[in-house]
CSV table of C-alpha atoms and ligand atoms in Angstrom, one decimal:
chain,number,residue,atom,x,y,z
A,1,MET,CA,-0.1,0.4,0.0
A,2,ALA,CA,2.9,2.4,1.1
A,3,TYR,CA,4.6,1.6,-1.8
A,4,GLU,CA,1.8,2.0,-4.0
A,5,ARG,CA,0.7,5.5,-2.3
A,6,ASN,CA,4.4,7.0,-2.5
A,7,ALA,CA,4.4,6.2,-6.8
A,8,ASP,CA,1.0,7.8,-6.6
A,9,LEU,CA,2.5,10.4,-5.0
A,10,MET,CA,5.5,10.4,-7.7
A,11,LYS,CA,3.2,10.4,-10.4
A,12,ASP,CA,1.5,13.5,-9.4
A,13,PHE,CA,5.2,15.3,-8.7
A,14,ILE,CA,5.8,14.2,-12.1
A,15,GLU,CA,3.0,15.2,-13.9
A,16,THR,CA,2.8,18.5,-11.7
A,17,TYR,CA,6.3,19.3,-11.9
A,18,ARG,CA,7.5,23.2,-13.4
A,19,ALA,CA,11.5,24.4,-13.2
A,20,GLN,CA,10.5,27.9,-11.4
A,21,MET,CA,12.2,31.0,-12.8
A,22,GLY,CA,14.7,33.4,-12.3
A,23,GLN,CA,16.0,36.5,-13.7
A,24,VAL,CA,19.4,37.9,-15.1
A,25,GLU,CA,19.4,41.5,-15.5
A,26,GLY,CA,15.6,41.9,-15.7
A,27,ILE,CA,15.2,38.7,-18.3
A,28,PRO,CA,12.8,35.9,-17.1
A,29,LEU,CA,15.5,32.7,-16.9
A,30,PRO,CA,15.1,28.7,-15.8
A,31,GLU,CA,16.4,29.2,-12.0
A,32,SER,CA,19.1,26.8,-13.0
A,33,THR,CA,20.3,29.3,-15.5
A,34,CYS,CA,20.8,31.5,-13.0
A,35,GLU,CA,22.6,29.4,-10.7
A,36,ILE,CA,25.5,29.5,-12.8
A,37,TRP,CA,25.1,32.5,-14.6
A,38,ASP,CA,28.9,33.4,-13.9
A,39,GLN,CA,30.1,30.3,-15.7
A,40,ILE,CA,27.7,31.2,-19.0
A,41,HIS,CA,29.2,34.8,-18.7
A,42,ASN,CA,32.5,33.4,-18.9
A,43,PHE,CA,32.3,30.6,-21.0
A,44,GLN,CA,34.9,30.5,-23.6
A,45,ALA,CA,34.2,30.5,-26.8
A,46,ARG,CA,36.3,29.3,-29.9
A,47,GLU,CA,37.5,31.2,-32.9
A,48,ASP,CA,35.7,28.7,-35.2
A,49,ASP,CA,32.7,27.6,-33.3
A,50,ILE,CA,29.5,29.0,-35.1
A,51,LEU,CA,26.7,29.8,-33.1
A,52,ILE,CA,23.0,29.2,-33.6
A,53,ALA,CA,21.1,32.3,-32.0
A,54,THR,CA,17.2,32.4,-31.9
A,55,TYR,CA,14.5,33.4,-29.7
A,56,PRO,CA,12.4,30.5,-28.1
A,57,LYS,CA,10.3,28.6,-31.0
A,58,ALA,CA,11.9,30.5,-34.2
A,59,GLY,CA,13.2,27.5,-36.0
A,60,THR,CA,16.1,26.8,-33.5
A,61,THR,CA,16.2,22.9,-34.5
A,62,TRP,CA,16.3,23.2,-37.9
A,63,VAL,CA,18.9,25.5,-38.8
A,64,GLN,CA,20.9,23.3,-36.5
A,65,GLU,CA,20.3,20.9,-38.4
A,66,ILE,CA,20.8,22.2,-42.0
A,67,VAL,CA,24.3,23.9,-41.1
A,68,ASP,CA,25.5,20.6,-39.3
A,69,LEU,CA,24.2,18.8,-42.3
A,70,MET,CA,26.4,21.9,-44.7
A,71,LEU,CA,29.1,21.3,-42.0
A,72,LEU,CA,29.2,17.6,-42.9
A,73,GLU,CA,28.4,18.0,-46.6
A,74,GLY,CA,25.6,16.5,-46.5
A,75,ASP,CA,26.4,13.0,-44.9
A,76,VAL,CA,22.7,12.3,-43.4
A,77,LYS,CA,24.3,9.0,-41.6
A,78,LYS,CA,27.2,11.7,-39.4
A,79,SER,CA,24.2,14.2,-39.1
A,80,MET,CA,22.6,11.2,-36.7
A,81,ARG,CA,25.4,10.9,-34.8
A,82,ALA,CA,23.4,11.7,-31.3
A,83,PRO,CA,20.1,14.1,-30.8
A,84,CYS,CA,20.1,17.8,-31.8
A,85,PHE,CA,19.8,18.3,-28.2
A,86,VAL,CA,23.5,16.1,-27.4
A,87,LYS,CA,25.2,17.2,-30.3
A,88,VAL,CA,24.6,21.4,-30.3
A,89,PRO,CA,25.1,22.4,-26.8
A,90,PHE,CA,22.9,24.4,-25.5
A,91,ILE,CA,25.2,27.3,-23.6
A,92,GLU,CA,22.9,28.9,-21.0
A,93,PHE,CA,21.2,25.5,-20.4
A,94,ASN,CA,21.5,23.7,-17.0
A,95,PRO,CA,19.3,20.5,-16.9
A,96,LYS,CA,20.5,19.4,-13.3
A,97,PRO,CA,21.5,16.7,-12.5
A,98,MET,CA,22.5,16.3,-16.0
A,99,LYS,CA,25.8,18.4,-17.1
A,100,SER,CA,25.2,21.9,-18.0
A,101,GLY,CA,25.7,23.1,-21.7
A,102,VAL,CA,28.3,24.9,-20.5
A,103,ALA,CA,30.2,21.7,-18.9
A,104,TYR,CA,29.7,20.0,-22.3
A,105,ALA,CA,30.5,22.6,-24.8
A,106,ASN,CA,33.7,22.6,-22.6
A,107,THR,CA,34.3,18.9,-23.5
A,108,MET,CA,33.9,19.1,-26.8
A,109,GLU,CA,35.9,18.8,-29.6
A,110,SER,CA,36.3,21.7,-32.6
A,111,PRO,CA,35.1,22.9,-34.5
A,112,ARG,CA,31.6,23.0,-32.7
A,113,LEU,CA,27.8,24.0,-33.0
A,114,LEU,CA,26.8,26.1,-30.4
A,115,LYS,CA,23.1,27.1,-29.4
A,116,THR,CA,21.7,30.1,-27.5
A,117,HIS,CA,18.4,31.8,-27.1
A,118,LEU,CA,19.7,34.8,-24.6
A,119,PRO,CA,19.0,38.4,-25.9
A,120,ILE,CA,21.7,40.0,-27.2
A,121,GLN,CA,22.8,42.1,-24.1
A,122,LEU,CA,23.1,38.9,-21.9
A,123,MET,CA,25.2,37.2,-24.3
A,124,PRO,CA,28.8,35.9,-23.0
A,125,PRO,CA,31.5,38.1,-24.1
A,126,SER,CA,33.7,36.2,-25.4
A,127,PHE,CA,31.8,35.5,-28.9
A,128,TRP,CA,33.0,39.1,-29.6
A,129,ASP,CA,36.2,38.8,-28.6
A,130,LYS,CA,36.6,35.2,-31.3
A,131,ASN,CA,34.7,37.1,-33.9
A,132,VAL,CA,32.5,33.8,-33.8
A,133,LYS,CA,29.7,33.2,-36.4
A,134,VAL,CA,26.3,33.6,-35.7
A,135,VAL,CA,23.5,32.5,-37.9
A,136,TYR,CA,20.4,34.8,-36.2
A,137,LEU,CA,16.9,33.2,-37.1
A,138,ALA,CA,14.0,34.8,-36.9
A,139,ARG,CA,10.1,34.1,-37.2
A,140,ASN,CA,7.2,36.4,-37.1
A,141,ALA,CA,6.2,36.9,-33.3
A,142,LYS,CA,2.8,35.6,-34.2
A,143,ASP,CA,3.5,32.2,-35.0
A,144,CYS,CA,6.6,32.6,-32.1
A,145,MET,CA,3.7,33.0,-29.9
A,146,VAL,CA,1.8,29.9,-30.7
A,147,SER,CA,4.7,27.4,-30.9
A,148,TYR,CA,5.7,29.1,-27.5
A,149,PHE,CA,2.3,28.0,-26.1
A,150,TYR,CA,2.3,24.8,-26.8
A,151,PHE,CA,6.1,24.1,-26.6
A,152,GLN,CA,5.4,26.0,-22.8
A,153,ARG,CA,2.4,23.2,-22.3
A,154,ILE,CA,4.7,20.3,-22.9
A,155,ASN,CA,8.5,21.8,-21.4
A,156,LYS,CA,8.6,20.9,-17.9
A,157,ALA,CA,11.4,23.0,-17.8
A,158,LEU,CA,9.3,26.3,-18.3
A,159,PRO,CA,6.8,27.5,-16.5
A,160,ASP,CA,2.7,26.5,-17.5
A,161,PRO,CA,2.0,29.2,-19.8
A,162,GLY,CA,-1.8,29.2,-18.3
A,163,THR,CA,-4.6,29.8,-20.8
A,164,TRP,CA,-4.0,31.1,-24.6
A,165,ASP,CA,-6.0,34.7,-23.4
A,166,GLU,CA,-3.6,34.8,-20.6
A,167,TYR,CA,-0.6,33.9,-22.4
A,168,PHE,CA,-1.4,36.4,-25.1
A,169,SER,CA,-0.4,39.2,-22.8
A,170,LYS,CA,1.8,37.4,-21.3
A,171,PHE,CA,4.1,37.2,-24.3
A,172,LEU,CA,3.2,40.7,-25.2
A,173,ALA,CA,4.4,41.9,-22.4
A,174,GLY,CA,8.0,39.8,-22.3
A,175,ASP,CA,6.7,37.7,-19.1
A,176,VAL,CA,7.6,34.6,-20.8
A,177,PRO,CA,11.4,32.5,-20.4
A,178,TRP,CA,13.9,34.5,-22.4
A,179,GLY,CA,11.7,37.5,-22.7
A,180,SER,CA,10.4,39.8,-24.9
A,181,TRP,CA,10.2,38.7,-28.2
A,182,PHE,CA,10.8,42.6,-29.9
A,183,ASP,CA,13.2,43.2,-27.6
A,184,HIS,CA,14.9,39.6,-28.6
A,185,VAL,CA,15.0,40.4,-32.7
A,186,ILE,CA,15.6,44.7,-32.6
A,187,GLY,CA,18.7,43.7,-30.5
A,188,TRP,CA,20.4,41.2,-32.7
A,189,TRP,CA,19.8,43.1,-36.0
A,190,LYS,CA,21.2,45.8,-34.6
A,191,ALA,CA,24.3,43.9,-33.5
A,192,LYS,CA,24.3,42.4,-37.3
A,193,TYR,CA,26.1,45.6,-38.0
A,194,ASN,CA,29.2,45.5,-35.3
A,195,HIS,CA,29.4,41.3,-35.5
A,196,GLU,CA,29.4,38.5,-37.7
A,197,ILE,CA,25.8,37.6,-37.6
A,198,LEU,CA,24.0,36.2,-40.9
A,199,TYR,CA,20.0,37.6,-40.1
A,200,MET,CA,17.7,35.0,-41.1
A,201,PHE,CA,13.9,34.8,-41.1
A,202,TYR,CA,12.0,31.6,-40.4
A,203,GLU,CA,9.6,32.6,-43.1
A,204,ASP,CA,12.2,32.8,-45.8
A,205,LEU,CA,13.3,29.4,-45.0
A,206,ILE,CA,10.0,27.7,-45.9
A,207,GLU,CA,9.5,29.9,-49.1
A,208,ASP,CA,13.1,29.0,-50.5
A,209,PRO,CA,15.1,26.7,-48.8
A,210,ILE,CA,17.8,26.5,-51.3
A,211,ARG,CA,17.8,30.4,-52.1
A,212,GLU,CA,18.5,30.4,-48.1
A,213,TYR,CA,20.9,27.8,-47.6
A,214,ARG,CA,23.2,29.7,-50.5
A,215,LYS,CA,23.3,33.0,-48.1
A,216,LEU,CA,24.2,30.2,-45.2
A,217,LEU,CA,26.7,28.6,-47.2
A,218,LYS,CA,28.7,32.0,-48.5
A,219,PHE,CA,28.6,33.7,-45.0
A,220,LEU,CA,30.2,29.8,-43.5
A,221,GLY,CA,32.3,30.1,-46.6
A,222,LYS,CA,31.6,27.0,-48.0
A,223,GLU,CA,30.7,25.3,-51.1
A,224,LEU,CA,28.3,22.4,-51.9
A,225,SER,CA,27.1,21.2,-54.7
A,226,ASP,CA,23.4,21.5,-55.8
A,227,GLU,CA,23.2,17.5,-55.6
A,228,VAL,CA,24.1,17.7,-51.7
A,229,LEU,CA,22.0,21.1,-51.4
A,230,GLU,CA,19.0,18.6,-52.6
A,231,LYS,CA,20.0,16.0,-49.4
A,232,ILE,CA,20.2,18.7,-47.4
A,233,ARG,CA,16.4,20.0,-48.1
A,234,HIS,CA,15.0,16.6,-48.2
A,235,HIS,CA,17.0,15.8,-44.7
A,236,THR,CA,15.6,19.2,-43.4
A,237,SER,CA,12.0,18.8,-44.7
A,238,PHE,CA,9.3,18.9,-41.6
A,239,GLN,CA,8.3,15.5,-42.6
A,240,ALA,CA,11.8,14.2,-42.8
A,241,MET,CA,12.6,15.8,-39.3
A,242,LYS,CA,9.2,15.0,-37.8
A,243,GLU,CA,10.4,11.5,-38.0
A,244,ASN,CA,13.5,11.6,-37.2
A,245,PRO,CA,14.2,10.8,-33.9
A,246,MET,CA,17.4,12.8,-33.8
A,247,THR,CA,15.5,15.4,-34.0
A,248,ASN,CA,12.3,15.4,-33.1
A,249,TYR,CA,12.7,15.2,-29.4
A,250,SER,CA,11.7,11.6,-28.8
A,251,ALA,CA,14.5,10.6,-27.4
A,252,LEU,CA,13.7,12.8,-23.9
A,253,PRO,CA,11.0,11.1,-21.9
A,254,ALA,CA,7.7,12.3,-21.2
A,255,ALA,CA,8.2,13.9,-17.5
A,256,VAL,CA,10.2,16.2,-19.2
A,257,LEU,CA,8.8,16.9,-22.5
A,258,ASP,CA,5.4,15.8,-23.0
A,259,GLN,CA,4.7,15.2,-26.7
A,260,SER,CA,1.5,13.0,-25.8
A,261,ILE,CA,-0.2,16.9,-25.6
A,262,SER,CA,1.5,18.7,-28.5
A,263,PRO,CA,4.4,17.2,-30.5
A,264,PHE,CA,7.6,19.3,-31.1
A,265,MET,CA,7.7,18.9,-34.6
A,266,ARG,CA,3.8,20.8,-34.3
A,267,LYS,CA,3.1,22.2,-37.5
A,268,GLY,CA,6.2,24.4,-38.8
A,269,LYS,CA,3.7,26.3,-41.3
A,270,VAL,CA,3.5,30.5,-41.9
A,271,GLY,CA,0.8,31.3,-40.8
A,272,ASP,CA,-0.7,29.2,-38.2
A,273,TRP,CA,-1.4,32.0,-35.5
A,274,LYS,CA,-4.9,32.8,-37.8
A,275,ASN,CA,-6.4,29.5,-36.1
A,276,HIS,CA,-5.4,31.1,-32.8
A,277,PHE,CA,-5.7,34.9,-32.2
A,278,LEU,CA,-9.0,36.2,-31.7
A,279,VAL,CA,-9.8,39.1,-33.9
A,280,ALA,CA,-9.6,41.7,-30.7
A,281,GLN,CA,-6.2,39.6,-29.7
A,282,ASN,CA,-4.8,40.8,-33.5
A,283,ILE,CA,-5.8,44.5,-33.0
A,284,VAL,CA,-4.0,44.9,-30.0
A,285,PHE,CA,-1.4,42.5,-31.3
A,286,ASP,CA,-1.1,45.0,-34.5
A,287,GLU,CA,-1.0,48.1,-32.3
A,288,GLU,CA,1.4,46.7,-29.7
A,289,TYR,CA,3.6,45.5,-32.5
A,290,LYS,CA,3.6,48.9,-35.2
A,291,LYS,CA,4.6,51.0,-31.5
A,292,ARG,CA,7.4,48.4,-30.9
A,293,MET,CA,9.1,47.8,-34.1
A,294,ALA,CA,8.7,51.4,-35.4
A,295,GLY,CA,12.0,52.7,-36.6
A,296,SER,CA,14.0,49.5,-36.1
A,297,GLY,CA,14.3,48.7,-39.8
A,298,LEU,CA,12.9,45.4,-39.8
A,299,SER,CA,10.2,43.3,-40.9
A,300,PHE,CA,8.3,40.4,-40.7
A,301,ARG,CA,5.7,38.3,-42.7
A,302,THR,CA,2.7,36.7,-41.0
A,303,GLN,CA,1.8,35.0,-44.0
A,304,LEU,CA,3.6,33.9,-47.6
B,1,LIG,P1,5.6,25.2,-34.9
B,1,LIG,O1,5.1,24.9,-33.4
B,1,LIG,O2,4.8,26.2,-35.2
B,1,LIG,O3,4.9,23.9,-35.6
B,1,LIG,P2,12.4,25.4,-32.5
B,1,LIG,O4,13.4,24.5,-33.0
B,1,LIG,O5,13.2,26.7,-31.8
B,1,LIG,O6,12.1,25.4,-30.5
B,1,LIG,O7,11.4,25.8,-33.0
B,1,LIG,C1,10.3,24.6,-33.5
B,1,LIG,C2,9.5,25.5,-34.4
B,1,LIG,O8,10.0,25.5,-35.6
B,1,LIG,C3,8.2,24.8,-34.4
B,1,LIG,O9,7.3,25.1,-35.1
B,1,LIG,C4,8.8,23.4,-35.8
B,1,LIG,O10,7.5,22.4,-35.9
B,1,LIG,C5,9.1,24.0,-36.1
B,1,LIG,N1,10.0,23.0,-37.1
B,1,LIG,C6,11.0,22.5,-36.6
B,1,LIG,N2,11.6,22.1,-38.1
B,1,LIG,C7,11.2,22.8,-39.1
B,1,LIG,C8,11.3,22.3,-40.3
B,1,LIG,N3,11.9,21.4,-41.5
B,1,LIG,N4,10.3,23.2,-41.4
B,1,LIG,C9,9.6,24.0,-41.2
B,1,LIG,N5,9.1,24.3,-39.4
B,1,LIG,C10,10.1,23.4,-38.9
């Protein structure tokens, strides 16, 4: 009986467990990240690192997979050497009791592909000292918001998002992990004038992947044949990545990422926000967007 009761309590704990959030310079981040902030800030980048930087849900895993395959000259077998979250350390992640992203990256051989969601002002300075190449992928806020809502529902390492209505307000206020979408996309946009940053858009990648691959190749200083590019396009299509156990996050247990609620590879579309935004929310959003983006020189497409 006692065992069954304990098992029930454990089941309840696992089902309701949610990681706590803290803050660094006013940006909401997982508490476990805040606890090792000194280590993250002092992270030692290397000259030949390549960093994938995104606001959460902008298509990080997608561009990671594309760049990895480019570095491997299209060798699909090698690209499947490990799950995406193992082969590309997430530098500010500290998934206790597992190794932190920093500790893991430190043990990795060069050249390393790294991932971050940090806003520009929180970036470890060594990335700039070492002139590291950064691929920044941005996605329109409406689709990001919807994708993030579902992701926060399934991810126990993030707070429960509440109802869609509640989440809508929180997202607009920047009261979500990694902070404001507006500040993030604008901060990185401005930084591209001073650093080695290729600023890309999710919507462009959906529209014409091969055109976008060519920009990436130029930035990375690589050349690949049309045949290899086509292979990369095939292997990184939404459907292929949804079926690939190395990219669909099925390697994580449901106690961490509960994909029975919503799959990680959910829709992969531009414009899914139309299935979630109420007419009134869309008006509120568009007004806020206009104010926040004014003068930024940055524009997004919310449909193709
Ligand atoms: P949706 O939730 O809108 O489907 P991240 O990797 O930054 O967490 O982003 C995840 C989002 O990118 C999800 O969006 C996911 O479906 C989408 N995505 C991942 N791989 C993709 C691909 N190959 N093509 C299009 N979208 C993809």
